[in-house]
């Protein structure tokens, strides 16, 4: 009983409405910019042949690819909903709408024989934000409302859930390594092969490769350490849920991990590299830059 | 906090976490989106097999064709498209070859290219960076002509 009470206290730890609202703006803003920046890529799938269509996730409801105009229409609608999501405008509708359209759009792009793994976490975080009152502050919906909102568990659980989902994705990556290769993955040979494999493909196919990775794979020694660090970060992710200090250390480690992935394999995880993925681990409303922005907004209103 | 909000918090959190963790109990190769096993850096990759499209000119000189001609500008997507076409059989491969040939025909920079060659090469992943740059095996799957009329 005590354990359940402790879990309840932890999961619904009161948080200010501004924190989850800031996460809405940051994560929603990132996702909106992502759709705009990747517009050409996301719509380029219209050129593929129907035989190449291999639906994943929610796209499995489709037996055939969408006609090109529908690909454009869904993406444009997603961008419009994204604007409303970030602004907190009619959030009860725009929140779920944007989360589902982002999920649809990114799932559709992944339904052509190759699954990229750079959008998963953003899509999951958006679903959580859409299911919570993330527009009770810093939003169009909150304008003109005089009620003062206090810290509450309903603003706390979505943040805990985002952290837990983040941790779960890293643990899953660790489990996959052990399932494929067992503990021998920690020896570093598999990681060395991975770095070689990735750079080789890019060199032979005329893409941008990572010269540092191409150089490093000529030496076996560094990869044992890198493999151990990778596994430690992946399986250590849940510990960051329970300690603010450890969370900061883990976030720094995870970010360096993604920098290393970019440096060794030229694989970019923009959500993680921009640190947006890790913002739920921080008390954003306490950051001095955020307080300065709040103060300026208040001053302009008065 | 009212009871209804607590139920929603638990319900949404539990449902999503269960869904996210579920792939851990299945086949690690059975990937999906956004629920994934995250297998990208996990598989052993001692050998690297690459599928590619070459443009061949009158002197039998081969030029590697860019991913935008094969798929959509994503180099890995292009290679996967060719891999799947190769596994999909000759008809499928012929369709992809014809699409690439049409793209080449409308690109003036590739005017010398007279036919398309779809092939696969297998390399030793680490050995490649230790000097073994040539593929251990190379398989030509299909060649098709670039249509002349459209130039």
GROMACS .gro file of C-alpha atoms in nm, chain B residues 50-102:
model
   53
  352UNK     CA    1   2.462  -0.252  -5.114
  353UNK     CA    2   2.217  -0.229  -5.398
  354UNK     CA    3   2.287   0.046  -5.646
  355UNK     CA    4   2.199   0.181  -5.987
  356UNK     CA    5   2.474   0.261  -6.237
  357UNK     CA    6   2.437   0.458  -6.557
  358UNK     CA    7   2.639   0.297  -6.841
  359UNK     CA    8   2.766   0.499  -7.138
  360UNK     CA    9   2.870   0.383  -7.487
  361UNK     CA   10   3.222   0.306  -7.364
  362UNK     CA   11   3.089   0.080  -7.087
  363UNK     CA   12   3.191   0.338  -6.829
  364UNK     CA   13   2.969   0.323  -6.519
  365UNK     CA   14   2.845   0.626  -6.325
  366UNK     CA   15   2.674   0.574  -5.989
  367UNK     CA   16   2.328   0.729  -6.011
  368UNK     CA   17   2.207   0.951  -5.727
  369UNK     CA   18   1.927   0.855  -5.486
  370UNK     CA   19   1.689   1.117  -5.628
  371UNK     CA   20   1.674   0.910  -5.948
  372UNK     CA   21   1.608   0.588  -5.758
  373UNK     CA   22   1.377   0.708  -5.481
  374UNK     CA   23   1.350   1.046  -5.316
  375UNK     CA   24   1.692   1.190  -5.238
  376UNK     CA   25   1.742   0.981  -4.923
  377UNK     CA   26   2.039   0.761  -5.002
  378UNK     CA   27   1.938   0.483  -4.764
  379UNK     CA   28   1.579   0.492  -4.885
  380UNK     CA   29   1.711   0.455  -5.240
  381UNK     CA   30   1.924   0.154  -5.151
  382UNK     CA   31   1.633  -0.009  -4.966
  383UNK     CA   32   1.406   0.056  -5.264
  384UNK     CA   33   1.650  -0.134  -5.486
  385UNK     CA   34   1.695  -0.415  -5.233
  386UNK     CA   35   1.320  -0.464  -5.212
  387UNK     CA   36   1.284  -0.452  -5.589
  388UNK     CA   37   1.556  -0.719  -5.624
  389UNK     CA   38   1.377  -0.941  -5.375
  390UNK     CA   39   1.043  -0.865  -5.542
  391UNK     CA   40   1.135  -1.033  -5.870
  392UNK     CA   41   1.203  -0.936  -6.230
  393UNK     CA   42   0.875  -0.750  -6.294
  394UNK     CA   43   0.925  -0.529  -5.994
  395UNK     CA   44   1.288  -0.472  -6.085
  396UNK     CA   45   1.190  -0.384  -6.442
  397UNK     CA   46   0.944  -0.122  -6.314
  398UNK     CA   47   1.209   0.042  -6.098
  399UNK     CA   48   1.464   0.025  -6.382
  400UNK     CA   49   1.220   0.190  -6.622
  401UNK     CA   50   1.147   0.469  -6.373
  402UNK     CA   51   1.518   0.537  -6.327
  403UNK     CA   52   1.572   0.528  -6.704
  404UNK     CA   53   1.295   0.787  -6.750
   0.00000   0.00000   0.00000
